[in-house]
Tab-separated table of C-alpha atoms in Angstrom:
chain	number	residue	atom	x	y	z
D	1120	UNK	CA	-80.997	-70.482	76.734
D	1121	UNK	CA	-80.003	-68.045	74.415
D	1122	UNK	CA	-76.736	-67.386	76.091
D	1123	UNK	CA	-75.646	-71.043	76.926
D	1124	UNK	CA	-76.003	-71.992	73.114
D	1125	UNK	CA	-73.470	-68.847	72.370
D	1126	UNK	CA	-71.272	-70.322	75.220
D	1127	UNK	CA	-70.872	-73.822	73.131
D	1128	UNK	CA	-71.024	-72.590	69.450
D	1129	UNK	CA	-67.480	-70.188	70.930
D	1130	UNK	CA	-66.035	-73.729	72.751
D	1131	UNK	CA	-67.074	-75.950	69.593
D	1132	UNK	CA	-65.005	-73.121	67.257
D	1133	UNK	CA	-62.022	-72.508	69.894
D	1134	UNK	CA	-62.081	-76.559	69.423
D	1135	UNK	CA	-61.259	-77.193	65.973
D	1136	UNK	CA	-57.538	-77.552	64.702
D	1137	UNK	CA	-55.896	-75.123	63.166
D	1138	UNK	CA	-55.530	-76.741	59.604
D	1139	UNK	CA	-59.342	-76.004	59.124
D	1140	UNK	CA	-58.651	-72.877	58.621
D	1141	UNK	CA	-58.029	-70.972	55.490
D	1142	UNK	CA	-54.636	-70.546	53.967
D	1143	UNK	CA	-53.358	-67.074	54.057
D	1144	UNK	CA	-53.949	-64.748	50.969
D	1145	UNK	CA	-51.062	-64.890	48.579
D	1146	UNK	CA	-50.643	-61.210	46.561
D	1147	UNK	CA	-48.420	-60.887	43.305
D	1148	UNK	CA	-47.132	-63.576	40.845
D	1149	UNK	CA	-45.978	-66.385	42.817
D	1150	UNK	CA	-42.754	-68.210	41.698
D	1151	UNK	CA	-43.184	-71.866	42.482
D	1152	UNK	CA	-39.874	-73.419	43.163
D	1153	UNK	CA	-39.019	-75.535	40.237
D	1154	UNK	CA	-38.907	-79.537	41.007
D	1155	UNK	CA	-34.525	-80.275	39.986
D	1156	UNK	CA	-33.371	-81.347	36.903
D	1157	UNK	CA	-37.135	-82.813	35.689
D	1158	UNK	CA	-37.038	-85.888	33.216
D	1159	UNK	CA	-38.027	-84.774	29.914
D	1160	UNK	CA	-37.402	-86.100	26.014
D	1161	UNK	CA	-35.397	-82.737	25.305
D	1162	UNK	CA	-32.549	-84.217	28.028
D	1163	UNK	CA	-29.224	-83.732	26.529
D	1164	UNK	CA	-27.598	-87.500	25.882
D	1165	UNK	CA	-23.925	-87.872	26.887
D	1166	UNK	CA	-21.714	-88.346	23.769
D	1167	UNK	CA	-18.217	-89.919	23.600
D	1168	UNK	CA	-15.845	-87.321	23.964
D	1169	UNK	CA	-17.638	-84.989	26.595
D	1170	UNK	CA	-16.034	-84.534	29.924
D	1171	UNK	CA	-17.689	-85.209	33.312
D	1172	UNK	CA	-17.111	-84.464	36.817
D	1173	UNK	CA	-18.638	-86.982	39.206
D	1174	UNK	CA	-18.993	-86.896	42.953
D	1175	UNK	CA	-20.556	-88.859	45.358
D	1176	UNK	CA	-21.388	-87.042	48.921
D	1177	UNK	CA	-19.041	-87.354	51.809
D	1178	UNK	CA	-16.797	-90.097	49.884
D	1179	UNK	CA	-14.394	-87.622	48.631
D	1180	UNK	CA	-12.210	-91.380	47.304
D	1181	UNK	CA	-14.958	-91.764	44.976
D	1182	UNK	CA	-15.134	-88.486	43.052
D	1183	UNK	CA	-13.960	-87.764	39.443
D	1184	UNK	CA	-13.590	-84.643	37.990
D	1185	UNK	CA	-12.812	-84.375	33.924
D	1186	UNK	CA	-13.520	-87.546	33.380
D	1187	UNK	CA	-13.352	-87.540	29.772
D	1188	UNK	CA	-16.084	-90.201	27.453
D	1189	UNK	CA	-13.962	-92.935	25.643
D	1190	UNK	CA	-15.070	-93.159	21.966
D	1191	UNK	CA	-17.043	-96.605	22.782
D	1192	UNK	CA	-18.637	-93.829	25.142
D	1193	UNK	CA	-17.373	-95.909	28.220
D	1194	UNK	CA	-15.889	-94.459	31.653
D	1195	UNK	CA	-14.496	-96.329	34.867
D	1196	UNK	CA	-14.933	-95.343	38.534
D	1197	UNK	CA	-12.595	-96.215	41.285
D	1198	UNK	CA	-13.082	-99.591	42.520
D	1199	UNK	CA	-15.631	-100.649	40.128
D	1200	UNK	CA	-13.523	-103.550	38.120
D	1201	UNK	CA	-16.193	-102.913	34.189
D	1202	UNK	CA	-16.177	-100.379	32.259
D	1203	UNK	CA	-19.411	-98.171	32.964
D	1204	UNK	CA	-21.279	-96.940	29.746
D	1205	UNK	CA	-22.284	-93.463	29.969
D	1206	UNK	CA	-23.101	-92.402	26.044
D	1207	UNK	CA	-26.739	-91.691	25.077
D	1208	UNK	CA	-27.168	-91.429	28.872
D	1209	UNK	CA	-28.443	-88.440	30.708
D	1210	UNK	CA	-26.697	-87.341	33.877
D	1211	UNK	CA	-29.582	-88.694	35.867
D	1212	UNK	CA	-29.768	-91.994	33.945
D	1213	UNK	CA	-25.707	-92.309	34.178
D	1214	UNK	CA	-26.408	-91.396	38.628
D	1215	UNK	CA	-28.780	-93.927	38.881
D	1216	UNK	CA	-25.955	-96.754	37.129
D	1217	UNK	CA	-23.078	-95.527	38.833
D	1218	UNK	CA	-24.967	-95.551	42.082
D	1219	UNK	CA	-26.509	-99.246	41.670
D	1220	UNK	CA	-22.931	-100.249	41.257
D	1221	UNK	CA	-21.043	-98.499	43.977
D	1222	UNK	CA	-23.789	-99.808	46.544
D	1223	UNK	CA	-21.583	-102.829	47.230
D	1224	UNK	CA	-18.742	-100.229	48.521
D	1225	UNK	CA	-20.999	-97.607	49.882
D	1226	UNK	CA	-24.091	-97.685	51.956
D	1227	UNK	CA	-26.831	-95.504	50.070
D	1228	UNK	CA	-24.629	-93.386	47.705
D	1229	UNK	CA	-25.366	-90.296	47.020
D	1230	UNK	CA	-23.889	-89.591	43.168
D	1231	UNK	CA	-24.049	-86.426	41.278
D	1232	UNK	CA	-23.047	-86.216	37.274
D	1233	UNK	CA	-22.993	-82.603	35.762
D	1234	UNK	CA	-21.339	-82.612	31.856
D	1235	UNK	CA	-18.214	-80.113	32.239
D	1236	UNK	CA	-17.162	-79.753	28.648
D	1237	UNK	CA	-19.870	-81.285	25.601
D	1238	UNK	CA	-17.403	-82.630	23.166
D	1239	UNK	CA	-19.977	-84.738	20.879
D	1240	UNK	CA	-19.807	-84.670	17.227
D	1241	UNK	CA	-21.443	-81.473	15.836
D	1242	UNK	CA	-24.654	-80.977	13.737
D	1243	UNK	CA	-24.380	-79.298	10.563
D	1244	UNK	CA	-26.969	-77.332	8.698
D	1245	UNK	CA	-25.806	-76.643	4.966
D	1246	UNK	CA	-27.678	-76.179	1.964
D	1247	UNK	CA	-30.224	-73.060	0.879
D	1248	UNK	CA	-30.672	-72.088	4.487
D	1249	UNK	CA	-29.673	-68.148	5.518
D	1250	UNK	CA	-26.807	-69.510	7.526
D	1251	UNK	CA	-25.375	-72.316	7.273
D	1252	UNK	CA	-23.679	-73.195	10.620
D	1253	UNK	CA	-22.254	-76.377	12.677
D	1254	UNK	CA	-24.048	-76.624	16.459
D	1255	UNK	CA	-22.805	-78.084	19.429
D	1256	UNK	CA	-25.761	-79.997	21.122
D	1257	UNK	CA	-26.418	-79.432	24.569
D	1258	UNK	CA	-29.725	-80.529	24.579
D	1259	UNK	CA	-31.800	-83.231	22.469
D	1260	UNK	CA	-33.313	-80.646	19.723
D	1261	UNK	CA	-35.819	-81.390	17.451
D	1262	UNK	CA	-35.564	-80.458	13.328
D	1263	UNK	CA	-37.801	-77.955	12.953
D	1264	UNK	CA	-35.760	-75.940	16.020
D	1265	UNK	CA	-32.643	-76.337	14.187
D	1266	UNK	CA	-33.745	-74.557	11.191
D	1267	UNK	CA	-34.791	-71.528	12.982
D	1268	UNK	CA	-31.294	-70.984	14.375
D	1269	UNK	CA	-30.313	-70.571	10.427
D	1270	UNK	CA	-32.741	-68.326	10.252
D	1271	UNK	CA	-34.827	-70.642	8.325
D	1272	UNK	CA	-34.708	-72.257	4.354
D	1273	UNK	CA	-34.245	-69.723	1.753
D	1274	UNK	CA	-36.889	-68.334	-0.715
D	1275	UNK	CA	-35.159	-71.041	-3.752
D	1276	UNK	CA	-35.094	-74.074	-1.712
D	1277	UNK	CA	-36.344	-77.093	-2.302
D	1278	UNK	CA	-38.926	-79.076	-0.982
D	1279	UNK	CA	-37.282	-81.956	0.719
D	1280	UNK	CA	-34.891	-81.667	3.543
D	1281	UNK	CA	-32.161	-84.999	3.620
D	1282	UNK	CA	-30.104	-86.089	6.835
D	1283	UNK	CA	-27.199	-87.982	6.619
D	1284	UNK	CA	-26.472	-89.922	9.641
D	1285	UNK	CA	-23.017	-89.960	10.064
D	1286	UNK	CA	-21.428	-93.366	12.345
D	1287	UNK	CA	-21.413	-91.220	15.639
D	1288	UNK	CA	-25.158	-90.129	14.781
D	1289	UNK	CA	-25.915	-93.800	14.675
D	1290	UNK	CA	-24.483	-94.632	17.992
D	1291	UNK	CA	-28.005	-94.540	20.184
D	1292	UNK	CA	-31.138	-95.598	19.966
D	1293	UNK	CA	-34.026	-92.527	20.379
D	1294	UNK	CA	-36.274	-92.834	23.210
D	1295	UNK	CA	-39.900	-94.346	22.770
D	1296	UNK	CA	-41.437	-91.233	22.164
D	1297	UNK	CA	-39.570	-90.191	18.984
D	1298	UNK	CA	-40.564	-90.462	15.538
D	1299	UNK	CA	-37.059	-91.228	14.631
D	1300	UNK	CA	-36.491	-95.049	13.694
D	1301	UNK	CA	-33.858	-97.085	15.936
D	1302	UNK	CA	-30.558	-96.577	15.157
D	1303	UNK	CA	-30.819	-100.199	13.433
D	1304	UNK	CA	-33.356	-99.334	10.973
D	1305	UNK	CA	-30.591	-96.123	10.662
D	1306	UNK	CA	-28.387	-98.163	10.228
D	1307	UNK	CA	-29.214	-99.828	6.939
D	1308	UNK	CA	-30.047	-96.636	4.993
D	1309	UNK	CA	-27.758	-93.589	6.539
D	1310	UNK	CA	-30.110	-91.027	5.327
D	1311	UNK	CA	-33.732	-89.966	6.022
D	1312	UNK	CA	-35.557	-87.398	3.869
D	1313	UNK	CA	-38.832	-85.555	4.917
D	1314	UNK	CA	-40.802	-83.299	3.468
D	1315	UNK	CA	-39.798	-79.188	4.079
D	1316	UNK	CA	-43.411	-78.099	3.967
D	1317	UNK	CA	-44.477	-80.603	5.944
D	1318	UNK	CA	-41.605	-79.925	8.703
D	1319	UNK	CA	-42.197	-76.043	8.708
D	1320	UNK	CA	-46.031	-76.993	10.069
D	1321	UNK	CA	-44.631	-78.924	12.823
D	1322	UNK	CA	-45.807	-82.596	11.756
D	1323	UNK	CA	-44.451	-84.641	14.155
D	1324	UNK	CA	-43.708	-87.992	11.513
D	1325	UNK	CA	-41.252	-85.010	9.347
D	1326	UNK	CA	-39.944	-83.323	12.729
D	1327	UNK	CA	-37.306	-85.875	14.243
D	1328	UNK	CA	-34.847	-85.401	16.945
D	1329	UNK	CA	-31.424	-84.337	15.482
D	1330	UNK	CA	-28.338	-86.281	17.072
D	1331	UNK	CA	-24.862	-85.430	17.392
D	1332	UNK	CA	-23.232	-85.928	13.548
D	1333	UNK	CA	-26.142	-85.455	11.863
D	1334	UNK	CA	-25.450	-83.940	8.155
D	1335	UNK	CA	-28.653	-81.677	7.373
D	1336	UNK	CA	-29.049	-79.895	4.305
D	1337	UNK	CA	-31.711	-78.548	1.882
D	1338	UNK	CA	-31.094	-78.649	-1.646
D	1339	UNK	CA	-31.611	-75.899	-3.895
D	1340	UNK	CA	-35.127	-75.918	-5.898
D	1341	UNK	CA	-35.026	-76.705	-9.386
D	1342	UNK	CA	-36.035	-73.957	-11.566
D	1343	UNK	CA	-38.213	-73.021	-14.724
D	1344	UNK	CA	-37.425	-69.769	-16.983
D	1345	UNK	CA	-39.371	-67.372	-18.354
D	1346	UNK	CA	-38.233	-65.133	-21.121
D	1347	UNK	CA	-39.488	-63.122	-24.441
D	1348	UNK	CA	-42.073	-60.400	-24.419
D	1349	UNK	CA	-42.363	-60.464	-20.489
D	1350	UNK	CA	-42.475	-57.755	-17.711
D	1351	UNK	CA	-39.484	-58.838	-16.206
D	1352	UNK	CA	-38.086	-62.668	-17.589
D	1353	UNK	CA	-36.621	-64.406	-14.861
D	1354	UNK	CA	-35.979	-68.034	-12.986
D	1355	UNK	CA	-38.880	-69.168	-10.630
D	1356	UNK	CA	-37.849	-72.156	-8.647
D	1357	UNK	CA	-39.654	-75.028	-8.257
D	1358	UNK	CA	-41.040	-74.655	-4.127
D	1359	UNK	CA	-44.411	-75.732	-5.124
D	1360	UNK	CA	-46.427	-76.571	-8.069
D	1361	UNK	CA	-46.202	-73.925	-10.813
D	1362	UNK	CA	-48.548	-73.993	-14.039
D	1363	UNK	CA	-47.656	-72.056	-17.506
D	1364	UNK	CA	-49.780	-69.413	-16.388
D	1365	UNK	CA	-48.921	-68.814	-12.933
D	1366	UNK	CA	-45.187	-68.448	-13.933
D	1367	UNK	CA	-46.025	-66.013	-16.502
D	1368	UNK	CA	-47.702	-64.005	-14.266
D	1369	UNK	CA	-44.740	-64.360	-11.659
D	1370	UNK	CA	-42.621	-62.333	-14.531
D	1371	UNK	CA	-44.924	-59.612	-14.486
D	1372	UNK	CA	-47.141	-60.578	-16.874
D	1373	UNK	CA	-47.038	-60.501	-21.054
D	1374	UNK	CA	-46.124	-57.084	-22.312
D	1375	UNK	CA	-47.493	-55.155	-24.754
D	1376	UNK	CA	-48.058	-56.530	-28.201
D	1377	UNK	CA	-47.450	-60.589	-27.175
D	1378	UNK	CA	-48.437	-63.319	-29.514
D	1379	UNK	CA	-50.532	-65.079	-27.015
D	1380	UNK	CA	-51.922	-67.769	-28.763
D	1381	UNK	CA	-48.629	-68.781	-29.054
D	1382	UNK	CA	-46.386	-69.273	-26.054
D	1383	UNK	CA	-43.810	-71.819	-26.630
D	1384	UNK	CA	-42.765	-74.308	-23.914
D	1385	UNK	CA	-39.455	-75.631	-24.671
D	1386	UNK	CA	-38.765	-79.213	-22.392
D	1387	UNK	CA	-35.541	-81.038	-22.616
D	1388	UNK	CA	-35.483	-84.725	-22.216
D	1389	UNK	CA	-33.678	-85.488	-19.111
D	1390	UNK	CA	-29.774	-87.013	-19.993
D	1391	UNK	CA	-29.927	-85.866	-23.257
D	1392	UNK	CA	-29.431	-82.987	-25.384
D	1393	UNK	CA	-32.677	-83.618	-27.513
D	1394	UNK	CA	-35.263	-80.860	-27.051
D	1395	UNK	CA	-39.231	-80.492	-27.339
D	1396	UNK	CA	-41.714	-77.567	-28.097
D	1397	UNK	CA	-44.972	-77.312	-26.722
D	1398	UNK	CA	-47.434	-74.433	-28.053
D	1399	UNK	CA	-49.941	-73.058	-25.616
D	1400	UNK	CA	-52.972	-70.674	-26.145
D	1401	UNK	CA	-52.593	-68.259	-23.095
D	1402	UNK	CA	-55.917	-66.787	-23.823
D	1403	UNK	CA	-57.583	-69.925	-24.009
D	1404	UNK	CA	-55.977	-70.847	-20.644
D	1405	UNK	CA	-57.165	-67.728	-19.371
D	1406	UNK	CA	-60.888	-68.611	-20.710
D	1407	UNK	CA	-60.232	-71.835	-18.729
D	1408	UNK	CA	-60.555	-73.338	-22.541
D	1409	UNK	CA	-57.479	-75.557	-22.580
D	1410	UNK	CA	-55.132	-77.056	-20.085
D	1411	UNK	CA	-52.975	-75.300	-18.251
D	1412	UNK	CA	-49.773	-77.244	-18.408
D	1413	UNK	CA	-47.803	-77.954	-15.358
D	1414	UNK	CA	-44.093	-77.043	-15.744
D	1415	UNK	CA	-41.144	-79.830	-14.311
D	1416	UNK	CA	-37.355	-78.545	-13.789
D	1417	UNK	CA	-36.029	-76.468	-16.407
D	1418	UNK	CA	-38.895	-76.138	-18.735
D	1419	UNK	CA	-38.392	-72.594	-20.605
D	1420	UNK	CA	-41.835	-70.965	-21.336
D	1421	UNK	CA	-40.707	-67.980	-24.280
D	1422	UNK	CA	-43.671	-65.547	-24.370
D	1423	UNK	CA	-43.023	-64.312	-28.165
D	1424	UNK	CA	-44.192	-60.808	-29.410
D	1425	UNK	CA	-46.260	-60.234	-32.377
D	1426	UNK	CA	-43.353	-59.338	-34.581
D	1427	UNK	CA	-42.062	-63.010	-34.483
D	1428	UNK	CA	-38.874	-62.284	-32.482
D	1429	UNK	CA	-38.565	-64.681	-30.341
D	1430	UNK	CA	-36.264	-63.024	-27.379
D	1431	UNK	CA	-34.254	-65.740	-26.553
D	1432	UNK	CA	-31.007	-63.693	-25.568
D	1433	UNK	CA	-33.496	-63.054	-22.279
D	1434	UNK	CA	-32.833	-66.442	-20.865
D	1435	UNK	CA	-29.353	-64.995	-20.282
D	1436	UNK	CA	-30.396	-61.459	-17.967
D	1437	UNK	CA	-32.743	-64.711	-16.037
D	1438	UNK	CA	-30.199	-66.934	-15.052
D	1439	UNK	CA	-26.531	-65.098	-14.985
D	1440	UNK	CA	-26.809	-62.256	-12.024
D	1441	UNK	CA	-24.915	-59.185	-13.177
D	1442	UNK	CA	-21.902	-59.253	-13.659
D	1443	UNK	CA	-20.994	-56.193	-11.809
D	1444	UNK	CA	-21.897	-57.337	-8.678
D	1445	UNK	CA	-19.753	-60.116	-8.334
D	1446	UNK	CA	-17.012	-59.603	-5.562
D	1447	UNK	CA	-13.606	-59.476	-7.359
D	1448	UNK	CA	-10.887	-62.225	-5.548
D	1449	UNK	CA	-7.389	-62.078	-7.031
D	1450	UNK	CA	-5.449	-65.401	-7.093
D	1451	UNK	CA	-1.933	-65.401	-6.680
């Protein structure tokens, strides 16, 4: 018995296809083959001016090669009596119209776009950034991308970052996914501003697709002085909230023998000339005793010594750089 159950359990295993078995043991890093060209929202967008070769397999009569975007962002195709529109298209999206209408010449086309030469309007980053540079898109990017190729916003920049849509800019609507309005909300305003601190983190509501013609720039921060009987007087911009006490401290602290009870903060009216004191008890601030006063754009906080001189000829060394640094350019 013993020996005629072996017998069947070998036929019953001899038997069984050969997809029940195991797979064979893979060693290293396998590379899996990447699917082509995969739909994504980063997909560059054809622009008016780019150049385009088309080609559609085996029907040599239909293929163009630098066909060059008209700036309605139109092209034509051989046979095909309308204008085809091929801005704010991606190659696959502009395959599957041109196919669709060469199906009445052609039995199952087979049509291939590639973008020879990207001619679209350049994006410019200006402003307090390390480099300020003009970028030809080749790929939908989003804001906070762009900043890191100038090397990010500078230590005196402000806190809001403005785009300026130019016409070209306006041209396409984003796709469903993006936190950018529709180019007819765009439309109406030609600029968007968002919030620098909040882009830097990545938000997605202050981190919008850039398009081709977009203006971006980042203002300089506006700045508060400190001068008198400081460590070191100097201009602090404005890149976050900054109280009487913190800027002191950001010039190194009062030196020796400072009137403390008796730091003057001088505020100008905006559009005027007409000028304000405030006196502040730093030592009281200190004893958390009285308020410590939030400063606004060029409010000059004069730390005085005990002596009564009041240093004012210090605002000068904070806000002109030496002189002897300047580059020297001769004009003829």
């Amino acid at each position: 018995m013993a020996l005629v159950l072996t017998i069947n359990s070998a036929a019953v295993l001899a038997q069984q296809p050969a997809s029940a078995s195991a797979p064979p043991a893979q060693f290293g890093n396998a590379i899996p083959t990447p699917s082509p060209r995969v739909a994504s929202d980063d997909r560059y967008r054809i622009g008016a001016g780019d150049v385009l070769d088309i080609k559609v397999l085996n029907k040599p009569q239909f293929n163009r090669e630098g066909v060059r975007v008209s700036p309605r962002g139109m092209i034509r195709m051989p046979l095909i009596k309308d204008e085809i529109k091929a801005a704010c298209r991606t190659e696959e999206e502009l395959e599957i119209e041109i196919t669709a209408q060469l199906k009445e010449y052609v039995r199952e086309p087979q049509v291939t776009v590639q973008i020879q030469q990207y001619q679209s309007e350049p994006v410019a980053v200006l402003g307090s950034v390390r480099a300020p540079s003009r970028f030809l898109l080749q790929r939908r990017v989003r804001l906070l991308e762009l900043l890191t190729f100038v090397n990010g916003p500078t230590d005196n920049a402000g806190r809001t970052i403005q785009i300026v849509h130019t016409e070209s800019s306006t041209a396409c609507k984003d796709s469903p996914s993006s936190p950018r309005p529709s180019s007819a909300e765009i439309s109406a305003d030609q600029v968007d501003y968002y919030s620098l601190k909040d882009t830097l983190r990545g938000e997605e509501k202050s981190n919008p697709y850039v398009l081709p013609g977009d203006v971006i720039s980042i203002a300089v921060a506006d700045q508060v002085f400190v001068i008198g009987n400081v460590v070191r007087p100097t201009s602090i911009a404005l890149t976050e909230t900054m109280t009487v006490s913190r800027a002191i401290a950001m010039a190194g602290g009062p030196a020796l023998d400072t009137k403390k009870n008796e730091i003057h903060i001088v505020k100008q009216t905006p559009g005027t000339t007409e000028k304000k004191e405030i006196l502040v008890d730093l030592e009281a601030i200190n004893r958390h005793k009285a308020e410590d006063i939030v400063l606004v754009a060029n409010d000059i906080v004069d730390v005085p010594a005990s002596g009564g001189k009041r240093l004012f000829r210090s605002l000068v060394g904070a806000v002109i750089p030496n002189i002897g640094t300047l580059p020297v350019r001769a004009i003829p």
